[in-house]
């Protein structure tokens, strides 16, 4: 029996990732800003690769991000309306600590934690205008 080499990072193998990418692309075309939350660092790595392959600007916040960089990244995301950073990839654990974002118009949650409060707390850190933000 011969083993085939299958690239498990192909977006075609994940319907959730393909739909998330479609949402991100359409949002970027509309000059909207997207927050993508997940509890899994490997999912963040996966989406980094997908976004790079599709030439979509993004930043990432996870437990290894220093406080100085968190401040820089959130300011860049919130105050740069020109769209240079359209997507922010965030681990739900890091987002539950003193993080406030005001310019996001879309929130995508990929891969829930065993504790549903993690996602609730992460989303709660996003200052949202309910008439403007679409939770997905």
Backbone as a printed PyTorch tensor [residue, N CA C, xyz], in Angstrom:
tensor([[[  0.8180,  -1.1800,   0.0000],
         [  0.0000,   0.0000,   0.0000],
         [  0.8640,   1.2450,   0.0000]],

        [[  0.6460,   2.0840,  -0.9840],
         [  1.3820,   3.3400,  -1.0500],
         [  0.6480,   4.4340,  -0.2970]],

        [[  1.3940,   5.2240,   0.4350],
         [  0.8060,   6.3380,   1.1570],
         [  0.8660,   7.5780,   0.2910]],

        [[ -0.2420,   8.2760,   0.2350],
         [ -0.2840,   9.5230,  -0.5080],
         [  0.0650,  10.6640,   0.4300]],

        [[  0.8000,  11.6210,  -0.0820],
         [  1.0970,  12.8170,   0.6960],
         [ -0.0350,  13.8050,   0.5060]],

        [[ -0.7720,  14.0370,   1.5680],
         [ -1.8970,  14.9570,   1.5220],
         [ -1.5280,  16.1910,   2.3340]],

        [[ -1.6840,  17.3540,   1.7230],
         [ -1.4270,  18.6080,   2.4240],
         [ -2.6580,  18.9480,   3.2570]],

        [[ -2.5630,  18.7200,   4.5450],
         [ -3.7060,  18.9440,   5.4350],
         [ -4.0020,  20.4180,   5.6550]],

        [[ -3.1500,  21.2920,   5.1730],
         [ -3.3910,  22.7270,   5.3120],
         [ -4.1800,  23.3130,   4.1420]],

        [[ -4.5600,  22.4870,   3.1890],
         [ -5.3360,  22.9830,   2.0510],
         [ -6.6990,  23.4500,   2.5390]],

        [[ -7.0730,  24.6450,   2.1320],
         [ -8.3340,  25.2130,   2.5950],
         [ -9.5290,  24.4090,   2.0940]],

        [[ -9.3630,  23.7060,   0.9900],
         [-10.4670,  22.9090,   0.4470],
         [-10.8750,  21.7710,   1.3870]],

        [[-10.0090,  21.4340,   2.3310],
         [-10.3020,  20.3390,   3.2550],
         [-11.1170,  20.7880,   4.4710]],

        [[-11.3520,  22.0740,   4.5950],
         [-12.1090,  22.5860,   5.7330],
         [-13.2020,  23.5280,   5.2530]],

        [[-14.4350,  23.0880,   5.3530],
         [-15.5650,  23.9340,   4.9420],
         [-15.6520,  25.1790,   5.8270]],

        [[-15.3920,  25.0240,   7.1240],
         [-15.4480,  26.1760,   8.0350],
         [-14.4130,  27.2280,   7.6470]],

        [[-13.2020,  26.7770,   7.3590],
         [-12.1440,  27.7150,   6.9860],
         [-12.4640,  28.3900,   5.6560]],

        [[-12.9940,  27.6350,   4.7040],
         [-13.3410,  28.2060,   3.3990],
         [-14.4280,  29.2680,   3.5460]],

        [[-15.4320,  29.0060,   4.3730],
         [-16.5040,  29.9840,   4.5960],
         [-15.9510,  31.2080,   5.3200]],

        [[-15.1060,  30.9840,   6.3340],
         [-14.5010,  32.1070,   7.0500],
         [-13.6820,  32.9700,   6.0940]],

        [[-12.9250,  32.3400,   5.2040],
         [-12.1310,  33.0910,   4.2350],
         [-13.0360,  33.8910,   3.3000]],

        [[-14.1280,  33.3100,   2.8560],
         [-15.0770,  34.0460,   2.0030],
         [-15.6280,  35.2690,   2.7420]],

        [[-15.9850,  35.0960,   4.0030],
         [-16.5000,  36.2050,   4.8070],
         [-15.4310,  37.2930,   4.9360]],

        [[-14.2070,  36.8750,   5.2050],
         [-13.1020,  37.8340,   5.3530],
         [-12.8690,  38.5860,   4.0510]],

        [[-12.8440,  37.8880,   2.9320],
         [-12.6180,  38.5470,   1.6390],
         [-13.7200,  39.5650,   1.3320]],

        [[-14.9710,  39.1630,   1.5300],
         [-16.0820,  40.0790,   1.2680],
         [-16.0530,  41.2740,   2.2210]],

        [[-15.6790,  41.0150,   3.4550],
         [-15.5900,  42.0980,   4.4380],
         [-14.4900,  43.0900,   4.0540]],

        [[-13.3620,  42.5810,   3.6230],
         [-12.2570,  43.4520,   3.2120],
         [-12.6420,  44.3040,   2.0100]],

        [[-13.3690,  43.7230,   1.0760],
         [-13.8270,  44.4840,  -0.0920],
         [-14.7510,  45.6240,   0.3170]],

        [[-15.4650,  45.4440,   1.4190],
         [-16.3950,  46.4600,   1.9250],
         [-15.7340,  47.3790,   2.9520]],

        [[-14.4060,  47.2760,   3.0930],
         [-13.6500,  48.0630,   4.0770],
         [-14.1230,  47.8300,   5.5060]],

        [[-14.5270,  46.6160,   5.7930],
         [-14.9110,  46.2410,   7.1490],
         [-13.7080,  45.6040,   7.8330]],

        [[-13.7610,  45.5840,   9.1500],
         [-12.6830,  44.9820,   9.9240],
         [-13.2170,  43.7450,  10.6330]],

        [[-12.4000,  42.6860,  10.6310],
         [-12.8250,  41.3720,  11.1070],
         [-11.9630,  40.9330,  12.2900]],

        [[-12.6220,  40.4020,  13.3200],
         [-11.9400,  39.7470,  14.4270],
         [-12.2120,  38.2610,  14.2990]],

        [[-11.1660,  37.4580,  14.3040],
         [-11.3180,  36.0110,  14.2660],
         [-10.7550,  35.4570,  15.5740]],

        [[-11.6510,  34.8810,  16.3920],
         [-11.2690,  34.3110,  17.6820],
         [-11.1690,  32.7960,  17.5880]],

        [[-10.2100,  32.2280,  18.3040],
         [-10.1280,  30.7870,  18.4770],
         [ -9.3390,  30.5010,  19.7470]],

        [[ -9.5910,  29.3540,  20.3460],
         [ -8.8090,  28.9800,  21.5290],
         [ -7.5360,  28.2290,  21.1390]],

        [[ -7.4330,  27.8430,  19.8860],
         [ -6.3330,  26.9970,  19.4230],
         [ -5.2530,  27.8100,  18.7050]],

        [[ -4.0340,  27.7400,  19.2010],
         [ -2.9340,  28.4360,  18.5380],
         [ -2.6360,  27.8450,  17.1640]],

        [[ -2.8670,  26.5460,  17.0000],
         [ -2.6340,  25.9390,  15.6820],
         [ -3.6480,  26.4600,  14.6590]],

        [[ -4.8530,  26.7860,  15.0990],
         [ -5.8300,  27.3950,  14.1840],
         [ -5.3740,  28.8020,  13.8080]],

        [[ -4.8110,  29.5350,  14.7600],
         [ -4.2580,  30.8580,  14.4330],
         [ -3.1380,  30.7190,  13.4050]],

        [[ -2.2600,  29.7440,  13.6000],
         [ -1.1750,  29.4860,  12.6390],
         [ -1.7460,  29.1760,  11.2510]],

        [[ -2.7690,  28.3430,  11.2290],
         [ -3.4240,  27.9310,   9.9830],
         [ -3.9910,  29.1550,   9.2520]],

        [[ -4.6910,  30.0210,  10.0040],
         [ -5.2690,  31.2020,   9.3690],
         [ -4.2090,  32.2180,   8.9590]],

        [[ -3.1140,  32.2740,   9.6780],
         [ -2.0130,  33.1350,   9.2360],
         [ -1.5740,  32.7250,   7.8360]],

        [[ -1.3780,  31.4360,   7.6420],
         [ -0.9550,  30.9240,   6.3390],
         [ -2.0030,  31.2140,   5.2600]],

        [[ -3.2600,  30.9780,   5.5760],
         [ -4.3440,  31.2270,   4.6150],
         [ -4.3860,  32.7020,   4.2200]],

        [[ -4.3020,  33.5950,   5.2080],
         [ -4.3780,  35.0260,   4.9140],
         [ -3.1610,  35.4940,   4.1240]],

        [[ -1.9910,  34.9880,   4.4520],
         [ -0.7910,  35.3310,   3.6660],
         [ -0.9410,  34.8640,   2.2220]],

        [[ -1.4180,  33.6220,   2.0400],
         [ -1.6000,  33.0830,   0.6880],
         [ -2.5920,  33.8990,  -0.1260]],

        [[ -3.5140,  34.5920,   0.5540],
         [ -4.5320,  35.3950,  -0.1300],
         [ -4.2350,  36.8930,  -0.0670]],

        [[ -3.0260,  37.2460,   0.3480],
         [ -2.5740,  38.6480,   0.4120],
         [ -3.5340,  39.5390,   1.2030]],

        [[ -3.9770,  39.0340,   2.3430],
         [ -4.8690,  39.7970,   3.2180],
         [ -4.0620,  40.2370,   4.4340]],

        [[ -4.1030,  41.5400,   4.7050],
         [ -3.3390,  42.0690,   5.8350],
         [ -3.9900,  41.6470,   7.1560]],

        [[ -3.1530,  41.3280,   8.1240],
         [ -3.6650,  40.8750,   9.4160],
         [ -2.6240,  41.1090,  10.4890]],

        [[ -3.0820,  41.0600,  11.7120],
         [ -2.2040,  41.0040,  12.8740],
         [ -2.7150,  39.8920,  13.7580]],

        [[ -1.8960,  39.5400,  14.7530],
         [ -2.2320,  38.4150,  15.6230],
         [ -1.9630,  38.7790,  17.0770]],

        [[ -2.9050,  38.3990,  17.9350],
         [ -2.7360,  38.5400,  19.3800],
         [ -2.9140,  37.1760,  20.0180]],

        [[ -1.9120,  36.7660,  20.7850],
         [ -2.0400,  35.5250,  21.5500],
         [ -1.2780,  35.7130,  22.8550]],

        [[ -1.1570,  34.6720,  23.6140],
         [ -0.5200,  34.7560,  24.9220],
         [  0.9310,  35.1860,  24.8920]],

        [[  1.5940,  35.0620,  23.7440],
         [  3.0020,  35.4460,  23.6580],
         [  3.1900,  36.9140,  23.2690]],

        [[  2.1120,  37.6100,  22.9650],
         [  2.2050,  39.0110,  22.5600],
         [  2.4680,  39.8820,  23.7870]],

        [[  3.4940,  40.7020,  23.7180],
         [  3.8230,  41.5730,  24.8490],
         [  2.7870,  42.6870,  24.9860]],

        [[  2.6860,  43.2590,  26.1810],
         [  1.7240,  44.3420,  26.4210],
         [  1.9900,  45.5220,  25.4910]],

        [[  3.2660,  45.8260,  25.2620],
         [  3.6260,  46.9270,  24.3590],
         [  3.1160,  46.6470,  22.9430]],

        [[  3.3050,  45.4150,  22.4740],
         [  2.8300,  45.0610,  21.1330],
         [  1.3140,  44.9840,  21.0610]],

        [[  0.6690,  44.5410,  22.1470],
         [ -0.8000,  44.5210,  22.1670],
         [ -1.3260,  45.9280,  21.9310]],

        [[ -0.7650,  46.8840,  22.6380],
         [ -1.1870,  48.2750,  22.4820],
         [ -0.9690,  48.7670,  21.0610]],

        [[  0.1890,  48.4600,  20.5010],
         [  0.5100,  48.8850,  19.1330],
         [ -0.4480,  48.2440,  18.1210]],

        [[ -0.7020,  46.9500,  18.2740],
         [ -1.5670,  46.2270,  17.3380],
         [ -3.0120,  46.7230,  17.4260]],

        [[ -3.5180,  46.9180,  18.6420],
         [ -4.9090,  47.3610,  18.7810],
         [ -5.0890,  48.7820,  18.2580]],

        [[ -4.1080,  49.6510,  18.4800],
         [ -4.1960,  51.0170,  17.9390],
         [ -4.1760,  50.9850,  16.4160]],

        [[ -3.2900,  50.1710,  15.8630],
         [ -3.2030,  50.0430,  14.4000],
         [ -4.5270,  49.5490,  13.8290]],

        [[ -5.1330,  48.5750,  14.5100],
         [ -6.4000,  48.0110,  14.0360],
         [ -7.5430,  49.0150,  14.1870]],

        [[ -7.6220,  49.6730,  15.3440],
         [ -8.7480,  50.5640,  15.6260],
         [ -8.6650,  51.9130,  14.9280]],

        [[ -7.4880,  52.4940,  14.8650],
         [ -7.3970,  53.8690,  14.4080],
         [ -6.9810,  54.0280,  12.9630]],

        [[ -6.5690,  52.9640,  12.3230],
         [ -6.1990,  53.0590,  10.9260],
         [ -7.4010,  52.6450,  10.0860]],

        [[ -8.2040,  53.5880,   9.7340],
         [ -9.4270,  53.3210,   8.9710],
         [ -9.1550,  53.0460,   7.4970]],

        [[ -7.9250,  53.2710,   7.0520],
         [ -7.6260,  53.0870,   5.6350],
         [ -7.5850,  51.6160,   5.2320]],

        [[ -7.6300,  50.7200,   6.1970],
         [ -7.7160,  49.3110,   5.8740],
         [ -6.3990,  48.5770,   5.8000]],

        [[ -5.3140,  49.1490,   6.3410],
         [ -4.0380,  48.4410,   6.2330],
         [ -4.0500,  47.1330,   7.0180]],

        [[ -4.7500,  47.1070,   8.1510],
         [ -4.9370,  45.8570,   8.8800],
         [ -6.4310,  45.5850,   8.9230]],

        [[ -6.8570,  44.6060,   8.1470],
         [ -8.2810,  44.3190,   8.0190],
         [ -8.7460,  43.2130,   8.9480]],

        [[ -7.8110,  42.3470,   9.3530],
         [ -8.1690,  41.1640,  10.1320],
         [ -7.2660,  41.0880,  11.3590]],

        [[ -7.8800,  40.7600,  12.4840],
         [ -7.1180,  40.5350,  13.7020],
         [ -7.4180,  39.1260,  14.1810]],

        [[ -6.3710,  38.2920,  14.2160],
         [ -6.4770,  36.9170,  14.7040],
         [ -6.1810,  36.9470,  16.2060]],

        [[ -7.0950,  36.3980,  17.0110],
         [ -6.9680,  36.5330,  18.4590],
         [ -7.2540,  35.2030,  19.1450]],

        [[ -6.3900,  34.8340,  20.0780],
         [ -6.7010,  33.6780,  20.9130],
         [ -7.7070,  34.1350,  21.9700]],

        [[ -8.7140,  33.3210,  22.2290],
         [ -9.7680,  33.7340,  23.1640],
         [ -9.2200,  33.9780,  24.5580]],

        [[ -8.2060,  33.2380,  24.9650],
         [ -7.6260,  33.4520,  26.2920],
         [ -6.9800,  34.8260,  26.3970]],

        [[ -6.2210,  35.2350,  25.3840],
         [ -5.5570,  36.5370,  25.4650],
         [ -6.5590,  37.6650,  25.3160]],

        [[ -7.6600,  37.4370,  24.6220],
         [ -8.6540,  38.4890,  24.4210],
         [ -9.4930,  38.7400,  25.6530]],

        [[ -9.4560,  37.8360,  26.6040],
         [-10.2980,  38.0220,  27.7800],
         [ -9.6460,  38.9140,  28.8290]],

        [[ -8.4530,  39.4330,  28.5320],
         [ -7.7440,  40.2770,  29.4920],
         [ -7.5560,  41.6930,  28.9600]],

        [[ -8.3420,  42.6270,  29.4670],
         [ -8.1570,  44.0670,  29.2390],
         [ -7.9360,  44.4470,  27.7770]],

        [[ -8.7730,  43.9810,  26.9140],
         [ -8.6560,  44.2860,  25.4950],
         [ -9.9610,  44.9240,  25.0380]],

        [[ -9.8600,  46.1120,  24.4820],
         [-11.0400,  46.7990,  23.9720],
         [-10.7890,  47.1960,  22.5230]],

        [[-11.6760,  46.8000,  21.6550],
         [-11.5510,  47.1040,  20.2270],
         [-12.8410,  47.7740,  19.7810]],

        [[-12.7150,  48.8340,  18.9870],
         [-13.9090,  49.5990,  18.6300],
         [-14.2570,  49.5950,  17.1480]],

        [[-13.3360,  49.2250,  16.2880],
         [-13.6160,  49.3830,  14.8560],
         [-14.0510,  48.1070,  14.1480]],

        [[-14.1010,  46.9970,  14.8630],
         [-14.4930,  45.7420,  14.2030],
         [-15.9590,  45.7760,  13.8030]],

        [[-16.2350,  45.2380,  12.6330],
         [-17.6190,  45.1380,  12.1740],
         [-18.0530,  43.6860,  11.9960]],

        [[-17.1130,  42.7550,  12.0850],
         [-17.4300,  41.3280,  11.9820],
         [-16.6470,  40.5720,  13.0390]],

        [[-17.2940,  39.5880,  13.6320],
         [-16.6500,  38.7130,  14.6070],
         [-16.8940,  37.2780,  14.1750]],

        [[-15.8020,  36.5180,  14.0180],
         [-15.8940,  35.1060,  13.6510],
         [-15.2520,  34.3030,  14.7780]],

        [[-15.9480,  33.2700,  15.2360],
         [-15.3860,  32.3920,  16.2620],
         [-15.1370,  31.0360,  15.6200]],

        [[-13.8730,  30.6310,  15.6150],
         [-13.4720,  29.3410,  15.0550],
         [-13.0070,  28.4480,  16.1920]],

        [[-13.6180,  27.3250,  16.3720],
         [-13.1750,  26.3760,  17.3740],
         [-13.4120,  26.8580,  18.7860]],

        [[-14.4870,  26.4350,  19.3690],
         [-14.8380,  26.8500,  20.7240],
         [-13.9870,  26.1220,  21.7620]],

        [[-13.7870,  26.7950,  22.8670],
         [-13.1080,  26.2160,  24.0180],
         [-14.0910,  25.2920,  24.7430]],

        [[-13.5720,  24.4660,  25.6320],
         [-14.4520,  23.6410,  26.4480],
         [-15.2840,  24.4970,  27.4000]],

        [[-14.7780,  25.6750,  27.7100],
         [-15.4900,  26.6050,  28.5720],
         [-16.1130,  27.6930,  27.7020]],

        [[-17.4330,  27.6980,  27.5310],
         [-18.0640,  28.6900,  26.6600],
         [-17.8910,  30.1220,  27.1520]],

        [[-17.5520,  30.2890,  28.4210],
         [-17.3290,  31.6390,  28.9520],
         [-16.1060,  32.2970,  28.3280]],

        [[-15.1460,  31.4990,  27.8510],
         [-13.9710,  32.0720,  27.1980],
         [-14.3820,  32.9160,  25.9930]],

        [[-15.2500,  32.3820,  25.1690],
         [-15.7270,  33.1250,  23.9950],
         [-16.5730,  34.3160,  24.4210]],

        [[-17.4170,  34.1230,  25.4220],
         [-18.2580,  35.2200,  25.9150],
         [-17.3920,  36.3750,  26.4060]],

        [[-16.3580,  36.0720,  27.1750],
         [-15.4800,  37.1140,  27.6950],
         [-14.7130,  37.7890,  26.5750]],

        [[-14.2560,  37.0160,  25.6070],
         [-13.5180,  37.5910,  24.4880],
         [-14.3960,  38.5570,  23.7060]],

        [[-15.5960,  38.1390,  23.3830],
         [-16.5120,  38.9980,  22.6380],
         [-16.8880,  40.2070,  23.4720]],

        [[-17.0180,  40.0130,  24.7780],
         [-17.3540,  41.1190,  25.6730],
         [-16.2960,  42.2020,  25.7020]],

        [[-15.0720,  41.8830,  25.3410],
         [-14.0010,  42.8750,  25.2980],
         [-14.0710,  43.7400,  24.0530]],

        [[-14.8610,  43.3330,  23.0950],
         [-15.0360,  44.1090,  21.8780],
         [-16.1510,  45.1050,  22.1380]],

        [[-15.8240,  46.3680,  22.0400],
         [-16.8490,  47.3900,  22.2100],
         [-17.6040,  47.4470,  20.9010]],

        [[-18.8660,  47.0530,  20.9660],
         [-19.6010,  46.9180,  19.7120],
         [-20.8080,  47.8390,  19.6450]],

        [[-21.0470,  48.3070,  18.4680],
         [-22.2600,  49.0270,  18.1370],
         [-23.1610,  47.9790,  17.4980]],

        [[-24.1760,  47.5520,  18.2070],
         [-24.9980,  46.4250,  17.7590],
         [-25.6750,  46.6720,  16.4080]],

        [[-25.7510,  47.9270,  15.9780],
         [-26.3360,  48.1970,  14.6820],
         [-25.3070,  48.0500,  13.5670]],

        [[-24.0490,  47.9290,  13.9400],
         [-22.9770,  47.9080,  12.9600],
         [-22.2580,  46.5680,  12.8940]],

        [[-22.2280,  45.8080,  13.9660],
         [-21.4320,  44.6000,  14.0380],
         [-22.2800,  43.3690,  13.7360]],

        [[-21.6950,  42.4540,  12.9560],
         [-22.3460,  41.1890,  12.6480],
         [-21.5760,  40.0830,  13.3420]],

        [[-22.2120,  39.3710,  14.2590],
         [-21.5690,  38.2530,  14.9410],
         [-21.8060,  37.0030,  14.1340]],

        [[-20.7490,  36.2720,  13.8010],
         [-20.8680,  35.0840,  12.9710],
         [-20.3550,  33.8810,  13.6970]]])
